[in-house]
Short mmCIF file of C-alpha atoms in Angstrom, two decimals:
data_model
loop_
_atom_site.label_atom_id
_atom_site.label_comp_id
_atom_site.label_asym_id
_atom_site.label_seq_id
_atom_site.Cartn_x
_atom_site.Cartn_y
_atom_site.Cartn_z
CA UNK A 834 119.57 28.13 -69.44
CA UNK A 835 120.98 30.72 -71.85
CA UNK A 836 118.88 32.20 -74.61
CA UNK A 837 119.27 30.32 -77.88
CA UNK A 838 120.21 27.05 -76.16
CA UNK A 839 117.68 24.30 -76.71
CA UNK A 840 116.45 22.32 -73.74
CA UNK A 841 118.37 19.06 -73.50
CA UNK A 842 116.22 16.00 -74.13
CA UNK A 843 118.01 12.97 -72.74
CA UNK A 844 117.97 9.82 -74.88
CA UNK A 845 116.17 6.96 -73.16
CA UNK A 846 118.43 4.78 -71.04
CA UNK A 847 119.63 1.95 -73.28
CA UNK A 848 122.10 -0.57 -71.84
CA UNK A 849 121.79 -3.25 -74.52
CA UNK A 850 125.37 -2.77 -75.70
CA UNK A 851 126.70 -2.94 -72.14
CA UNK A 852 125.15 -6.39 -71.82
CA UNK A 853 126.21 -7.36 -75.34
CA UNK A 854 129.84 -6.54 -74.56
CA UNK A 855 129.76 -8.52 -71.30
CA UNK A 856 130.26 -12.28 -71.17
CA UNK A 857 130.71 -14.67 -68.25
CA UNK A 858 134.21 -13.27 -67.59
CA UNK A 859 133.61 -9.54 -67.76
CA UNK A 860 133.30 -6.74 -70.26
CA UNK A 861 135.32 -7.12 -73.46
CA UNK A 862 137.68 -4.31 -74.36
CA UNK A 863 136.83 -3.62 -77.99
CA UNK A 864 134.15 -4.04 -80.63
CA UNK A 865 134.20 -4.14 -84.41
CA UNK A 866 131.35 -1.81 -85.20
CA UNK A 867 128.75 -3.04 -82.66
CA UNK A 868 130.05 -6.64 -82.53
CA UNK A 869 132.20 -7.65 -79.53
CA UNK A 870 135.81 -8.24 -80.61
CA UNK A 871 137.06 -11.34 -78.80
CA UNK A 872 140.54 -10.96 -80.30
CA UNK A 873 141.37 -8.03 -78.04
CA UNK A 874 140.30 -9.65 -74.78
CA UNK A 875 139.58 -7.71 -71.59
CA UNK A 876 141.09 -5.04 -69.34
CA UNK A 877 140.71 -4.39 -65.64
CA UNK A 878 140.44 -0.69 -66.55
CA UNK A 879 137.20 -1.30 -68.39
CA UNK A 880 135.78 -3.71 -65.83
CA UNK A 881 136.44 -1.24 -63.02
CA UNK A 882 134.63 1.51 -64.90
CA UNK A 883 131.82 -0.89 -65.83
CA UNK A 884 131.45 -1.82 -62.16
CA UNK A 885 130.79 1.83 -61.29
CA UNK A 886 128.18 2.19 -64.03
CA UNK A 887 126.45 -1.11 -63.21
CA UNK A 888 126.23 -0.19 -59.53
CA UNK A 889 124.82 3.23 -60.30
CA UNK A 890 122.27 1.64 -62.63
CA UNK A 891 121.25 -0.84 -59.93
CA UNK A 892 120.92 1.97 -57.39
CA UNK A 893 118.81 3.93 -59.87
CA UNK A 894 116.50 1.16 -61.09
CA UNK A 895 116.67 -1.73 -58.63
CA UNK A 896 116.91 -4.05 -61.65
CA UNK A 897 118.61 -7.29 -60.55
CA UNK A 898 120.16 -7.67 -64.02
CA UNK A 899 122.47 -4.80 -63.09
CA UNK A 900 123.28 -6.46 -59.77
CA UNK A 901 124.41 -9.52 -61.74
CA UNK A 902 126.77 -7.24 -63.67
CA UNK A 903 128.09 -5.77 -60.43
CA UNK A 904 129.06 -9.26 -59.24
CA UNK A 905 130.62 -10.16 -62.59
CA UNK A 906 132.78 -7.04 -62.79
CA UNK A 907 133.68 -7.35 -59.12
CA UNK A 908 134.82 -10.92 -59.74
CA UNK A 909 137.03 -9.67 -62.56
CA UNK A 910 138.65 -7.10 -60.26
CA UNK A 911 139.31 -9.75 -57.64
CA UNK A 912 140.84 -12.01 -60.29
CA UNK A 913 143.16 -9.18 -61.34
CA UNK A 914 144.11 -8.35 -57.74
CA UNK A 915 147.64 -9.23 -56.61
CA UNK A 916 148.99 -10.09 -53.17
CA UNK A 917 150.81 -6.77 -52.90
CA UNK A 918 147.65 -4.75 -53.46
CA UNK A 919 147.94 -3.92 -57.15
CA UNK A 920 145.94 -5.01 -60.20
CA UNK A 921 146.92 -6.69 -63.44
CA UNK A 922 145.26 -5.11 -66.44
CA UNK A 923 145.34 -7.03 -69.73
CA UNK A 924 143.66 -10.41 -70.09
CA UNK A 925 143.45 -12.28 -73.38
CA UNK A 926 140.34 -14.13 -74.52
CA UNK A 927 141.75 -17.35 -73.05
CA UNK A 928 141.35 -15.72 -69.63
CA UNK A 929 145.09 -15.39 -69.06
CA UNK A 930 146.55 -12.13 -67.79
CA UNK A 931 149.42 -11.06 -70.02
CA UNK A 932 150.93 -8.48 -67.66
CA UNK A 933 152.29 -8.85 -64.15
CA UNK A 934 151.20 -5.42 -63.00
CA UNK A 935 148.83 -2.90 -64.50
CA UNK A 936 149.35 0.82 -64.98
CA UNK A 937 148.94 3.43 -62.27
CA UNK A 938 145.67 4.48 -63.91
CA UNK A 939 144.40 0.92 -63.74
CA UNK A 940 145.28 0.76 -60.05
CA UNK A 941 143.60 4.06 -59.19
CA UNK A 942 140.48 3.40 -61.28
CA UNK A 943 140.11 0.09 -59.48
CA UNK A 944 140.23 1.96 -56.17
CA UNK A 945 137.35 4.16 -57.32
CA UNK A 946 135.26 1.14 -58.25
CA UNK A 947 135.96 -0.60 -54.94
CA UNK A 948 135.16 2.60 -53.05
CA UNK A 949 131.80 2.81 -54.82
CA UNK A 950 131.08 -0.76 -53.78
CA UNK A 951 132.08 -0.31 -50.15
CA UNK A 952 130.17 2.95 -49.76
CA UNK A 953 126.98 1.64 -51.40
CA UNK A 954 123.79 1.38 -49.35
CA UNK A 955 122.13 -1.17 -51.65
CA UNK A 956 124.67 -3.99 -51.73
CA UNK A 957 124.87 -7.05 -49.52
CA UNK A 958 127.53 -6.96 -46.81
CA UNK A 959 129.36 -9.96 -48.30
CA UNK A 960 130.39 -8.20 -51.51
CA UNK A 961 131.25 -5.09 -49.52
CA UNK A 962 133.50 -7.15 -47.27
CA UNK A 963 135.52 -8.25 -50.30
CA UNK A 964 135.94 -4.64 -51.37
CA UNK A 965 137.08 -3.83 -47.83
CA UNK A 966 139.76 -6.52 -47.90
CA UNK A 967 141.08 -5.33 -51.25
CA UNK A 968 140.97 -1.64 -50.32
CA UNK A 969 142.71 -2.17 -46.99
CA UNK A 970 145.75 -3.65 -48.70
CA UNK A 971 145.73 -1.43 -51.78
CA UNK A 972 145.40 1.95 -50.08
CA UNK A 973 148.89 1.76 -48.65
CA UNK A 974 150.20 1.94 -52.23
CA UNK A 975 148.59 5.27 -53.15
CA UNK A 976 151.56 7.39 -52.10
CA UNK A 977 153.69 5.53 -54.64
CA UNK A 978 151.72 7.06 -57.50
CA UNK A 979 153.79 9.31 -59.75
CA UNK A 980 151.45 10.41 -62.56
CA UNK A 981 149.08 13.33 -61.99
CA UNK A 982 146.02 11.70 -63.57
CA UNK A 983 146.52 8.55 -61.49
CA UNK A 984 146.82 10.68 -58.35
CA UNK A 985 143.58 12.41 -59.32
CA UNK A 986 141.75 9.09 -59.69
CA UNK A 987 143.03 8.04 -56.27
CA UNK A 988 141.85 11.32 -54.71
CA UNK A 989 138.36 10.64 -56.06
CA UNK A 990 138.36 7.21 -54.40
CA UNK A 991 139.68 8.64 -51.13
CA UNK A 992 137.03 11.37 -51.13
CA UNK A 993 134.38 8.63 -51.03
CA UNK A 994 136.11 6.66 -48.30
CA UNK A 995 136.54 9.73 -46.13
CA UNK A 996 132.93 9.49 -44.96
CA UNK A 997 133.30 5.85 -43.91
CA UNK A 998 134.35 5.17 -40.33
CA UNK A 999 136.67 2.28 -41.16
CA UNK A 1000 138.71 4.39 -43.59
CA UNK A 1001 138.10 7.99 -42.51
CA UNK A 1002 141.44 8.97 -40.96
CA UNK A 1003 143.56 7.01 -43.42
CA UNK A 1004 141.61 8.32 -46.42
CA UNK A 1005 141.88 11.95 -45.38
CA UNK A 1006 145.61 11.64 -44.73
CA UNK A 1007 146.28 10.11 -48.16
CA UNK A 1008 143.88 12.51 -49.89
CA UNK A 1009 145.68 15.54 -48.52
CA UNK A 1010 149.09 14.10 -49.34
CA UNK A 1011 148.13 13.47 -52.96
CA UNK A 1012 146.35 16.81 -53.27
CA UNK A 1013 149.48 18.59 -52.06
CA UNK A 1014 151.49 16.68 -54.67
CA UNK A 1015 149.14 17.97 -57.36
CA UNK A 1016 149.43 21.52 -56.05
CA UNK A 1017 153.21 21.27 -56.09
CA UNK A 1018 153.10 20.12 -59.70
CA UNK A 1019 150.76 22.99 -60.49
CA UNK A 1020 153.13 25.52 -58.92
CA UNK A 1021 156.06 24.02 -60.82
CA UNK A 1022 154.47 24.08 -64.28
CA UNK A 1023 151.89 26.86 -64.29
CA UNK A 1024 152.47 30.48 -65.23
CA UNK A 1025 150.37 33.45 -66.30
CA UNK A 1026 149.32 31.81 -69.57
CA UNK A 1027 149.56 28.10 -68.73
CA UNK A 1028 147.68 27.04 -65.62
CA UNK A 1029 148.23 23.31 -65.54
CA UNK A 1030 149.94 20.46 -63.67
CA UNK A 1031 152.46 19.60 -66.37
CA UNK A 1032 153.76 20.97 -69.64
CA UNK A 1033 151.40 18.79 -71.64
CA UNK A 1034 147.66 18.24 -71.96
CA UNK A 1035 146.93 14.62 -72.81
CA UNK A 1036 143.85 12.47 -72.03
CA UNK A 1037 141.26 12.70 -69.24
CA UNK A 1038 142.49 16.23 -68.47
CA UNK A 1039 139.35 17.39 -66.67
CA UNK A 1040 139.78 14.67 -64.06
CA UNK A 1041 142.53 16.75 -62.42
CA UNK A 1042 140.41 19.80 -61.47
CA UNK A 1043 137.53 17.42 -60.72
CA UNK A 1044 139.67 15.65 -58.13
CA UNK A 1045 140.65 18.93 -56.48
CA UNK A 1046 137.01 20.00 -56.28
CA UNK A 1047 136.39 16.69 -54.49
CA UNK A 1048 139.39 17.33 -52.22
CA UNK A 1049 138.00 20.76 -51.33
CA UNK A 1050 134.60 19.22 -50.51
CA UNK A 1051 136.34 16.94 -47.98
CA UNK A 1052 138.87 19.36 -46.46
CA UNK A 1053 137.39 22.83 -47.13
CA UNK A 1054 140.92 24.00 -47.91
CA UNK A 1055 140.59 27.07 -50.12
CA UNK A 1056 143.86 26.42 -51.95
CA UNK A 1057 142.38 23.25 -53.44
CA UNK A 1058 139.33 25.17 -54.63
CA UNK A 1059 141.49 27.96 -56.07
CA UNK A 1060 143.60 25.60 -58.18
CA UNK A 1061 140.56 23.51 -59.16
CA UNK A 1062 138.83 26.61 -60.55
CA UNK A 1063 141.93 28.09 -62.17
CA UNK A 1064 142.88 24.87 -63.92
CA UNK A 1065 139.33 24.08 -65.07
CA UNK A 1066 138.84 27.62 -66.36
CA UNK A 1067 142.16 27.38 -68.23
CA UNK A 1068 141.10 24.06 -69.72
CA UNK A 1069 137.77 25.58 -70.75
CA UNK A 1070 139.48 28.28 -72.82
CA UNK A 1071 141.24 25.54 -74.79
CA UNK A 1072 138.51 22.93 -75.14
CA UNK A 1073 135.59 25.09 -76.28
CA UNK A 1074 135.76 26.60 -79.76
CA UNK A 1075 132.79 28.34 -81.39
CA UNK A 1076 130.60 27.10 -78.58
CA UNK A 1077 131.34 23.39 -78.98
CA UNK A 1078 133.59 20.99 -77.11
CA UNK A 1079 136.75 19.94 -78.91
CA UNK A 1080 138.79 17.72 -76.62
CA UNK A 1081 142.54 17.30 -77.04
CA UNK A 1082 143.33 14.81 -79.82
CA UNK A 1083 145.36 11.72 -78.98
CA UNK A 1084 147.54 12.12 -82.08
CA UNK A 1085 150.15 14.33 -80.49
CA UNK A 1086 148.21 15.86 -77.56
CA UNK A 1087 149.02 19.49 -76.69
CA UNK A 1088 152.48 20.44 -75.47
CA UNK A 1089 153.04 23.88 -73.99
CA UNK A 1090 154.28 26.30 -76.64
CA UNK A 1091 153.33 24.03 -79.54
CA UNK A 1092 150.26 23.44 -81.69
CA UNK A 1093 147.49 21.37 -80.14
CA UNK A 1094 146.24 18.15 -81.71
CA UNK A 1095 142.58 18.11 -82.73
CA UNK A 1096 142.21 14.43 -83.62
CA UNK A 1097 141.34 11.84 -82.53
CA UNK A 1098 138.85 13.06 -79.92
CA UNK A 1099 137.85 10.38 -77.43
CA UNK A 1100 134.71 9.90 -75.30
CA UNK A 1101 136.66 9.57 -72.05
CA UNK A 1102 137.56 13.25 -72.28
CA UNK A 1103 133.99 14.40 -72.88
CA UNK A 1104 132.81 12.24 -69.97
CA UNK A 1105 135.41 13.67 -67.61
CA UNK A 1106 134.36 17.17 -68.65
CA UNK A 1107 130.78 16.33 -67.67
CA UNK A 1108 132.01 15.12 -64.26
CA UNK A 1109 134.28 18.12 -63.67
CA UNK A 1110 131.79 20.81 -64.68
CA UNK A 1111 128.98 19.13 -62.75
CA UNK A 1112 131.12 19.04 -59.60
CA UNK A 1113 132.27 22.63 -60.15
CA UNK A 1114 128.66 23.78 -60.44
CA UNK A 1115 127.64 21.83 -57.33
CA UNK A 1116 130.34 23.51 -55.27
CA UNK A 1117 130.41 27.04 -56.70
CA UNK A 1118 126.82 27.37 -57.99
CA UNK A 1119 128.27 29.17 -61.01
CA UNK A 1120 125.74 28.54 -63.79
CA UNK A 1121 128.45 28.77 -66.44
CA UNK A 1122 129.77 25.43 -65.19
CA UNK A 1123 126.31 23.89 -65.53
CA UNK A 1124 126.06 25.09 -69.13
CA UNK A 1125 129.49 23.64 -69.89
CA UNK A 1126 128.46 20.29 -68.39
CA UNK A 1127 125.43 20.20 -70.67
CA UNK A 1128 127.50 21.19 -73.70
CA UNK A 1129 130.05 18.48 -72.90
CA UNK A 1130 127.28 15.89 -72.86
CA UNK A 1131 125.84 17.21 -76.12
CA UNK A 1132 129.20 16.27 -77.70
CA UNK A 1133 127.98 12.66 -77.56
CA UNK A 1134 124.72 13.58 -79.28
CA UNK A 1135 126.19 15.43 -82.25
CA UNK A 1136 127.24 18.83 -80.95
CA UNK A 1137 130.82 18.29 -82.11
CA UNK A 1138 133.08 19.28 -84.98
CA UNK A 1139 131.51 16.77 -87.42
CA UNK A 1140 127.95 17.39 -86.20
CA UNK A 1141 127.41 13.65 -85.95
CA UNK A 1142 126.32 11.66 -82.88
CA UNK A 1143 128.73 9.25 -81.24
CA UNK A 1144 125.94 7.66 -79.24
CA UNK A 1145 124.01 5.04 -81.22
CA UNK A 1146 120.41 4.99 -80.04
CA UNK A 1147 119.69 1.69 -81.79
CA UNK A 1148 122.49 -0.37 -80.23
CA UNK A 1149 122.93 1.56 -76.99
CA UNK A 1150 126.64 1.77 -77.73
CA UNK A 1151 128.94 4.73 -78.16
CA UNK A 1152 131.32 5.10 -81.08
CA UNK A 1153 134.99 5.25 -80.25
CA UNK A 1154 135.87 8.78 -81.26
CA UNK A 1155 136.08 11.65 -83.70
CA UNK A 1156 138.67 11.28 -86.43
CA UNK A 1157 139.72 13.86 -88.98
CA UNK A 1158 137.61 12.33 -91.74
CA UNK A 1159 134.61 11.26 -89.66
CA UNK A 1160 133.46 9.14 -86.74
CA UNK A 1161 135.17 5.92 -85.65
CA UNK A 1162 132.29 3.46 -85.99
CA UNK A 1163 133.57 0.87 -83.51
CA UNK A 1164 131.64 0.78 -80.22
CA UNK A 1165 134.12 -0.33 -77.59
CA UNK A 1166 133.74 -0.75 -73.85
CA UNK A 1167 135.44 2.47 -72.73
CA UNK A 1168 133.37 4.62 -75.07
CA UNK A 1169 130.07 3.03 -74.09
CA UNK A 1170 130.81 3.13 -70.37
CA UNK A 1171 131.89 6.78 -70.60
CA UNK A 1172 128.67 7.70 -72.38
CA UNK A 1173 126.52 5.91 -69.79
CA UNK A 1174 128.39 7.49 -66.88
CA UNK A 1175 128.08 10.96 -68.42
CA UNK A 1176 124.39 10.38 -69.03
CA UNK A 1177 123.79 9.34 -65.42
CA UNK A 1178 125.58 12.45 -64.15
CA UNK A 1179 123.63 14.76 -66.45
CA UNK A 1180 120.34 13.14 -65.47
CA UNK A 1181 121.18 13.72 -61.80
CA UNK A 1182 122.08 17.34 -62.58
CA UNK A 1183 118.81 17.96 -64.40
CA UNK A 1184 116.74 16.31 -61.66
CA UNK A 1185 118.47 18.28 -58.90
CA UNK A 1186 117.76 21.50 -60.80
CA UNK A 1187 114.11 20.60 -61.21
CA UNK A 1188 113.84 19.70 -57.53
CA UNK A 1189 115.41 22.99 -56.42
CA UNK A 1190 112.89 24.91 -58.54
CA UNK A 1191 110.06 22.97 -56.90
CA UNK A 1192 111.37 23.93 -53.46
CA UNK A 1193 111.55 27.58 -54.45
#
């Protein structure tokens, strides 16, 4: 830890808002302040992400209440699943899907959730069999993905399935194909001053280098590691100002050659930074990545441009973002899930560091 940086004290694990936002159907999309907003219904996106968090919480604690959530979110994914291996996304509060096919991001995030389920050592075989059935049909659609962030999500799923006998060969083949697509986009758009996969930085940017770090871990292909490091280091120069994280704002994003947008900053971006820097540190052992992971998590706790916490210790929820004139006080599903996932990753990072010191 660098001099002058205070030791991070993790807030106690509080999942009250996760349960509050979840009803018998799944997790609701939005909240008005800390009150679930039924008017906005549900999304598969959020239920897929919630499934990952609930499973990790069950693995961590053994608390059967989290297992109940795993089944509920899994049921939502199965309800959204279509015969051709895709997923519908938007469901109104009357439990009616209002789209025929979800976005590419929705599809790929669902693959990650299902991959977590199938690779879990703590779940009953019956729920894992359902994930197998859905994955087997859905995986054949991954090469149809066109958007870089969606490809990155799919690579993350495939990196988990690579270690599983039933999917190993297929997963590696698709992972390499998608990784090569990302590298081709990188070659097309990057130059000496702009090392990225497109001419625009938007949302969830850190998920792209994160995916290539995962691809390197599977394949040991140095070109994946090279681009993962170059792109993450480029992103770092943009996102950190005066020692704090300032993610790209969703009001205009950041187009090459133009001024970047600073507002609104969203929790998904801070979470993905935690994931990317943690993975980068795990693979490279470069302590600068560890420090950036910790700083990215501190964004939730008040180390941000407004010096105000987004995480609400009383409710267990996370506020929806940083606006120009303050903090968005609504505590929606995406924000809360992203906070919890980031917290779980940081806790694992801290524990692994402490364990390595004990060994030494």
